[in-house]
Short mmCIF file of C-alpha atoms and ligand atoms in Angstrom, two decimals:
data_model
loop_
_atom_site.label_atom_id
_atom_site.label_comp_id
_atom_site.label_asym_id
_atom_site.label_seq_id
_atom_site.Cartn_x
_atom_site.Cartn_y
_atom_site.Cartn_z
CA MET A 12 50.20 54.95 97.56
CA SER A 13 50.38 57.56 100.55
CA ASN A 14 53.55 60.06 100.90
CA PRO A 15 52.78 61.82 103.96
CA ALA A 16 55.68 64.41 103.66
CA PRO A 17 53.52 67.58 102.63
CA LEU A 18 53.75 69.50 99.99
CA ARG A 19 55.68 72.13 100.52
CA ASP A 20 57.53 74.24 97.99
CA SER A 21 61.20 75.84 98.34
CA PHE A 22 59.23 79.01 100.58
CA GLY A 23 57.74 76.58 102.95
CA ARG A 24 54.16 76.81 101.39
CA VAL A 25 52.32 73.76 101.81
CA HIS A 26 49.92 72.96 98.88
CA ASP A 27 46.54 70.78 99.31
CA ASN A 28 44.29 72.61 96.81
CA LEU A 29 44.07 71.22 93.45
CA ARG A 30 42.17 72.96 90.32
CA ILE A 31 41.00 70.73 88.22
CA SER A 32 40.13 71.96 84.47
CA VAL A 33 37.71 69.67 82.93
CA THR A 34 37.46 71.59 79.45
CA ASP A 35 38.66 74.64 77.34
CA ARG A 36 35.58 74.77 75.55
CA CYS A 37 32.83 77.28 77.00
CA ASN A 38 29.54 78.52 75.81
CA ILE A 39 30.14 82.23 76.45
CA ARG A 40 32.66 84.66 75.59
CA CYS A 41 33.87 86.74 78.16
CA PHE A 42 35.69 89.51 76.60
CA TYR A 43 38.53 89.72 79.33
CA CYS A 44 38.78 85.97 78.91
CA MET A 45 38.73 84.82 75.38
CA PRO A 46 38.20 86.59 71.79
CA GLU A 47 34.99 86.58 70.11
CA THR A 48 35.74 84.12 67.56
CA ASP A 49 38.70 82.27 66.54
CA VAL A 50 39.03 80.73 69.85
CA HIS A 51 41.58 77.92 69.60
CA PHE A 52 40.61 75.19 71.87
CA VAL A 53 42.43 71.97 72.09
CA ASP A 54 42.18 68.44 70.09
CA ARG A 55 39.66 66.40 72.23
CA ARG A 56 41.74 63.62 72.00
CA GLU A 57 44.42 65.44 73.91
CA ILE A 58 41.83 66.33 76.59
CA LEU A 59 42.29 63.85 80.01
CA ASP A 60 39.46 61.31 80.08
CA PHE A 61 37.45 60.70 83.41
CA GLU A 62 39.59 57.74 84.26
CA GLU A 63 43.00 59.87 84.08
CA ILE A 64 41.78 63.02 86.49
CA GLU A 65 40.37 60.46 88.66
CA ARG A 66 43.93 58.82 89.16
CA PHE A 67 45.78 62.23 88.92
CA ALA A 68 43.26 63.26 91.59
CA ARG A 69 43.88 60.29 93.70
CA ILE A 70 47.89 60.59 93.41
CA ALA A 71 47.57 64.11 94.55
CA ALA A 72 45.55 63.29 97.66
CA GLY A 73 48.14 60.54 98.85
CA MET A 74 50.32 63.72 98.87
CA GLY A 75 48.24 65.82 100.92
CA ILE A 76 46.03 67.64 98.46
CA ALA A 77 42.58 67.67 100.52
CA LYS A 78 40.71 70.21 98.46
CA ILE A 79 39.66 69.76 94.58
CA ARG A 80 37.92 72.66 92.64
CA VAL A 81 36.29 71.68 88.92
CA THR A 82 36.74 74.67 86.89
CA GLY A 83 37.17 75.03 82.69
CA GLY A 84 36.55 76.50 80.32
CA GLU A 85 33.41 75.70 81.31
CA PRO A 86 32.76 72.59 83.34
CA LEU A 87 29.18 72.24 82.84
CA VAL A 88 29.81 71.88 78.75
CA ARG A 89 31.54 68.58 79.67
CA ARG A 90 29.06 65.46 79.29
CA ASP A 91 28.67 63.65 82.16
CA LEU A 92 30.31 65.72 84.57
CA PRO A 93 27.92 64.47 87.58
CA VAL A 94 29.79 60.87 86.83
CA LEU A 95 33.41 62.43 87.21
CA ILE A 96 32.09 64.75 90.38
CA ARG A 97 30.91 61.48 92.18
CA ARG A 98 34.50 59.63 91.30
CA LEU A 99 36.36 62.71 93.06
CA ALA A 100 33.98 62.97 95.57
CA ALA A 101 34.46 59.33 96.61
CA ILE A 102 38.42 59.72 96.81
CA PRO A 103 40.01 59.40 100.19
CA GLY A 104 41.24 62.57 101.65
CA ILE A 105 38.93 64.81 99.63
CA GLN A 106 37.34 66.93 102.04
CA ASP A 107 36.37 69.85 100.00
CA LEU A 108 34.72 69.77 96.24
CA ALA A 109 33.59 72.51 94.86
CA LEU A 110 32.93 73.90 91.03
CA THR A 111 32.93 77.48 89.45
CA THR A 112 30.44 77.57 86.65
CA ASN A 113 29.18 80.62 84.65
CA GLY A 114 25.75 79.24 85.48
CA VAL A 115 24.12 78.85 82.05
CA LEU A 116 23.45 75.37 82.31
CA LEU A 117 23.12 75.22 86.10
CA ALA A 118 19.75 74.81 85.83
CA ASP A 119 19.32 71.57 84.33
CA GLN A 120 22.32 69.88 85.94
CA ALA A 121 22.47 71.54 89.52
CA GLU A 122 20.43 68.64 91.00
CA ALA A 123 22.63 65.79 89.07
CA LEU A 124 25.86 67.19 90.36
CA TYR A 125 24.18 67.40 94.09
CA GLU A 126 23.71 64.22 94.08
CA ALA A 127 27.02 63.13 92.98
CA GLY A 128 28.16 64.77 95.94
CA LEU A 129 29.14 68.42 95.19
CA ARG A 130 28.01 70.73 97.92
CA ARG A 131 30.42 74.02 96.88
CA LEU A 132 29.64 76.14 94.12
CA ASN A 133 30.80 79.25 92.45
CA VAL A 134 28.71 81.01 89.94
CA HIS A 135 30.22 83.87 87.67
CA ILE A 136 28.00 86.43 87.09
CA ASP A 137 29.45 89.90 86.74
CA THR A 138 26.09 92.51 86.59
CA LEU A 139 21.87 91.70 86.89
CA ASP A 140 22.02 94.05 83.69
CA ARG A 141 21.14 92.04 80.82
CA GLU A 142 22.72 94.62 78.06
CA ARG A 143 25.81 94.69 79.89
CA PHE A 144 25.65 91.02 80.02
CA PHE A 145 25.58 90.80 76.56
CA ARG A 146 28.23 93.30 76.09
CA ILE A 147 30.78 91.45 78.34
CA THR A 148 29.66 87.83 77.35
CA ARG A 149 28.72 88.08 74.18
CA ARG A 150 25.75 85.84 75.07
CA ASP A 151 22.09 86.88 76.06
CA ASP A 152 22.21 84.34 78.64
CA LEU A 153 21.31 86.63 82.22
CA PRO A 154 18.04 84.98 82.64
CA LYS A 155 19.54 81.20 82.54
CA VAL A 156 22.35 82.38 85.49
CA LEU A 157 19.73 83.52 87.27
CA ALA A 158 17.32 80.82 86.88
CA GLY A 159 20.29 78.44 87.34
CA LEU A 160 21.01 80.29 90.54
CA ASP A 161 17.71 79.68 91.44
CA ALA A 162 17.73 76.24 90.95
CA ALA A 163 20.87 75.71 93.03
CA ARG A 164 19.64 77.10 96.19
CA ARG A 165 16.48 75.29 95.77
CA ILE A 166 18.18 72.10 95.56
CA GLY A 167 20.38 72.80 98.43
CA PHE A 168 23.46 74.33 97.59
CA SER A 169 24.80 76.36 100.91
CA ARG A 170 26.64 80.00 101.04
CA ILE A 171 26.64 79.77 97.01
CA LYS A 172 29.64 82.31 96.08
CA LEU A 173 29.02 85.01 92.99
CA ASN A 174 32.40 85.43 91.52
CA ALA A 175 32.11 88.61 89.78
CA VAL A 176 35.46 90.29 87.56
CA ALA A 177 36.02 94.03 88.16
CA VAL A 178 36.51 95.70 85.29
CA LYS A 179 37.24 99.30 85.78
CA ASN A 180 34.63 102.05 83.33
CA LEU A 181 32.58 98.82 83.62
CA VAL A 182 30.75 97.64 86.12
CA GLU A 183 30.87 100.34 88.92
CA GLY A 184 27.08 100.72 88.36
CA ASP A 185 26.68 96.62 89.05
CA ILE A 186 28.74 96.66 92.59
CA VAL A 187 25.91 97.93 94.65
CA PRO A 188 23.01 95.77 92.52
CA LEU A 189 24.96 92.55 92.92
CA ALA A 190 25.70 93.11 96.33
CA LEU A 191 21.98 93.78 97.38
CA TYR A 192 21.09 90.61 95.52
CA ALA A 193 23.03 88.35 97.00
CA ARG A 194 22.00 89.93 100.58
CA GLU A 195 18.70 89.23 99.34
CA ASN A 196 19.30 85.30 98.24
CA GLY A 197 21.86 84.40 100.67
CA PHE A 198 24.69 84.42 98.41
CA GLU A 199 28.40 85.53 98.68
CA VAL A 200 29.84 87.82 96.37
CA ARG A 201 33.46 87.54 95.25
CA TYR A 202 34.71 90.82 93.73
CA ILE A 203 37.53 89.61 91.67
CA GLU A 204 40.35 92.28 90.29
CA PHE A 205 40.67 92.23 86.40
CA MET A 206 44.11 90.00 85.90
CA PRO A 207 46.09 90.18 82.90
CA LEU A 208 45.33 86.88 81.59
CA ASP A 209 42.58 87.56 78.63
CA ALA A 210 43.37 85.71 74.95
CA GLN A 211 43.60 89.26 73.39
CA ASN A 212 45.76 91.21 75.72
CA LEU A 213 43.30 93.84 77.02
CA TRP A 214 44.24 94.21 80.12
CA ASP A 215 45.81 97.50 82.05
CA ARG A 216 46.16 98.73 85.79
CA SER A 217 44.23 101.49 84.71
CA ARG A 218 41.31 99.02 83.96
CA VAL A 219 41.56 97.38 87.61
CA LEU A 220 38.28 97.99 89.84
CA LEU A 221 40.67 97.99 93.16
CA ALA A 222 39.07 96.35 96.20
CA ASP A 223 39.29 99.35 98.40
CA ASP A 224 37.20 101.20 96.16
CA ILE A 225 34.41 98.70 96.03
CA ILE A 226 34.64 98.24 99.54
CA ALA A 227 34.32 102.20 99.84
CA ALA A 228 31.36 101.87 97.32
CA LEU A 229 29.30 99.29 99.58
CA SER A 230 30.34 100.74 102.69
CA ARG A 231 29.27 104.03 101.65
CA GLU A 232 25.58 102.51 100.00
CA ILE A 233 24.66 99.20 102.14
CA SER A 234 26.45 99.34 105.72
CA PRO A 235 29.72 99.29 106.77
CA LEU A 236 32.10 96.39 106.34
CA ILE A 237 33.63 94.54 109.44
CA PRO A 238 36.70 92.16 108.46
CA VAL A 239 36.57 88.65 109.22
CA PRO A 240 38.71 87.86 112.40
CA ASP A 241 40.96 84.83 111.91
CA PRO A 242 40.08 84.46 108.71
CA ASP A 243 42.30 81.42 106.72
CA PRO A 244 45.61 83.30 105.61
CA ARG A 245 45.53 80.95 102.46
CA ALA A 246 42.13 81.98 101.04
CA PRO A 247 42.66 84.16 98.15
CA ALA A 248 39.64 85.53 99.33
CA THR A 249 39.97 88.89 101.87
CA GLU A 250 36.66 88.42 103.57
CA TYR A 251 34.35 90.88 105.22
CA THR A 252 30.95 90.95 106.88
CA TYR A 253 28.21 93.58 106.38
CA ALA A 254 28.21 95.53 109.78
CA ASP A 255 24.48 95.17 109.54
CA GLY A 256 24.28 91.80 109.60
CA GLY A 257 23.23 91.45 106.00
CA GLY A 258 25.61 88.50 105.60
CA ALA A 259 29.42 87.93 103.85
CA VAL A 260 31.70 89.73 101.28
CA GLY A 261 35.17 88.67 99.66
CA PHE A 262 37.24 90.76 97.75
CA ILE A 263 40.06 88.48 95.67
CA ALA A 264 42.53 91.59 95.00
CA SER A 265 45.46 89.72 92.99
CA VAL A 266 46.57 92.86 91.89
CA SER A 267 46.34 95.59 94.68
CA ARG A 268 46.74 93.00 97.33
CA PRO A 269 48.76 89.85 95.95
CA PHE A 270 48.49 86.70 98.38
CA CYS A 271 51.10 84.79 96.74
CA LEU A 272 53.31 84.26 100.07
CA ASN A 273 50.38 82.00 101.31
CA CYS A 274 49.49 80.39 97.95
CA ASN A 275 48.36 76.41 98.55
CA ARG A 276 47.10 75.91 95.32
CA LEU A 277 48.16 73.35 92.21
CA ARG A 278 46.39 73.53 88.49
CA LEU A 279 45.79 70.86 86.45
CA THR A 280 44.43 71.63 82.90
CA ALA A 281 42.38 70.21 80.59
CA ASP A 282 45.00 68.81 78.16
CA GLY A 283 46.88 67.13 81.31
CA LYS A 284 49.60 70.08 82.32
CA LEU A 285 50.53 70.97 85.84
CA ARG A 286 51.02 74.26 86.88
CA TYR A 287 52.03 75.41 89.81
CA CYS A 288 50.81 78.89 89.53
CA LEU A 289 47.89 80.87 87.64
CA PHE A 290 50.37 82.55 85.71
CA ALA A 291 53.09 80.17 85.46
CA ILE A 292 55.19 80.02 82.16
CA GLU A 293 56.83 76.88 82.52
CA GLU A 294 54.22 73.39 83.03
CA ASP A 295 54.67 69.64 83.73
CA ASP A 296 53.13 67.21 81.21
CA VAL A 297 51.22 64.67 83.50
CA LYS A 298 49.75 63.26 80.43
CA VAL A 299 52.63 62.33 78.36
CA LEU A 300 53.60 60.18 81.44
CA MET A 301 49.87 59.02 82.06
CA ARG A 302 49.69 57.66 78.50
CA GLY A 303 53.20 56.59 78.58
CA GLY A 304 52.81 54.10 81.23
CA ALA A 305 54.13 55.71 83.84
CA SER A 306 54.08 54.43 87.42
CA ASP A 307 51.77 56.28 90.19
CA GLU A 308 55.28 57.14 91.89
CA ASP A 309 56.54 58.42 88.53
CA ILE A 310 53.44 60.56 88.24
CA ALA A 311 53.90 62.16 92.35
CA ALA A 312 57.62 62.03 91.62
CA LEU A 313 56.69 65.15 88.64
CA VAL A 314 54.34 66.92 90.90
CA ARG A 315 57.00 67.13 93.94
CA ARG A 316 59.67 68.55 91.26
CA ASN A 317 56.88 70.55 90.25
CA VAL A 318 55.98 72.22 93.47
CA ALA A 319 59.79 72.27 94.65
CA GLY A 320 60.50 74.63 91.13
CA LYS A 321 57.71 77.39 92.16
CA TRP A 322 58.27 80.59 91.97
CA VAL A 323 57.38 83.01 95.06
CA GLY A 324 54.17 84.41 92.96
CA HIS A 325 52.87 86.15 90.44
CA GLU A 326 55.09 89.66 88.84
CA ILE A 327 51.88 91.92 88.07
CA ASN A 328 53.41 94.84 90.02
CA SER A 329 57.11 94.18 88.96
CA GLY A 330 58.85 95.19 85.61
CA LYS A 331 59.36 91.89 85.18
CA PHE A 332 55.59 90.60 84.71
CA VAL A 333 55.34 88.05 81.40
CA ALA A 334 51.89 87.34 80.62
CA PRO A 335 51.54 83.09 80.78
CA PRO A 336 51.60 81.52 77.41
CA ARG A 337 47.59 80.45 77.93
CA PRO A 338 44.64 82.37 78.48
CA MET A 339 42.33 81.98 81.16
CA TYR A 340 39.91 79.84 79.82
CA SER A 341 42.47 77.41 79.05
CA ILE A 342 44.17 77.28 82.62
CA GLY A 343 40.73 77.46 84.85
CA GLY A 344 39.90 79.67 87.75
S1 LIG B 418 49.46 83.93 91.49
FE1 LIG B 418 49.94 82.29 91.38
S2 LIG B 418 51.02 82.05 92.97
FE2 LIG B 418 50.42 83.73 93.42
S3 LIG B 418 48.35 83.03 94.69
FE3 LIG B 418 48.10 83.11 92.27
S4 LIG B 418 48.24 80.91 91.55
FE4 LIG B 418 49.53 81.17 93.61
#
């Protein structure tokens, strides 16, 4: 089934990027994402199986989705993930397949993921300091993450990105060491402004380390940064290169420089809900349709309705902001 009409919303934004969460489970406990204990996960029977995920991705590809990012929770805790990766990589129309992981299981799985057709990786790491890593994640897994990065680079993943959540009064001392580590290893850091998506409502504007402050620190302590000319306006990251030729670095500044006007992303949650925005309050139930015997056309119609109803963007900077009913781990990055 193909439908040439692009997935355009009422603001003229064309959607070609789908983020698929394959689980809400995770093997670490980042404080800005989930509580340390009493984490509520959806019943496993409610999680989409590989056939359902592949079917939805195939329908979406027929509607112009060309990029897929696999997320979680932590996607590498999902058993047999390379099987799904191979299926997604084989869907006609999918030109870009990426995955975001916390890296704890990466050393064991990098080869199988690469062989299955995965080529792009973002690894979430906020600090190289083992004590601070423990404070943030409540797990002593930094050595495993670093081993995973090493393995992924050796196996052939290129342009590996490091997603670093920038929480103020916590990671200022990590900004430069992480950037230097990335330069030495050919990685690219993506500094991500802390967003109000945590399960415990800890977020406060005063805890956001702003992109401009990080840019100033890197320029002062490493090398001036040069904005990348003609960047892809729909990419969430604002990209720079180091003037000394030491590589690239990016900033996902959702709070200080919202990029909603160019948003091209949709999200499918692990339990089969379609969300037109990370912060969406409402969502559409794909799973109930699929398990109810709906046709591909019915599911495509739901996707079109979802996109048609998409809002202009998050309201973090307006007095109207309402936190979404799901925390980050049950949406996926
Ligand atoms: S906040 Fe929502 S609308 Fe804005 S860029 Fe993110 S997903 Fe898109």
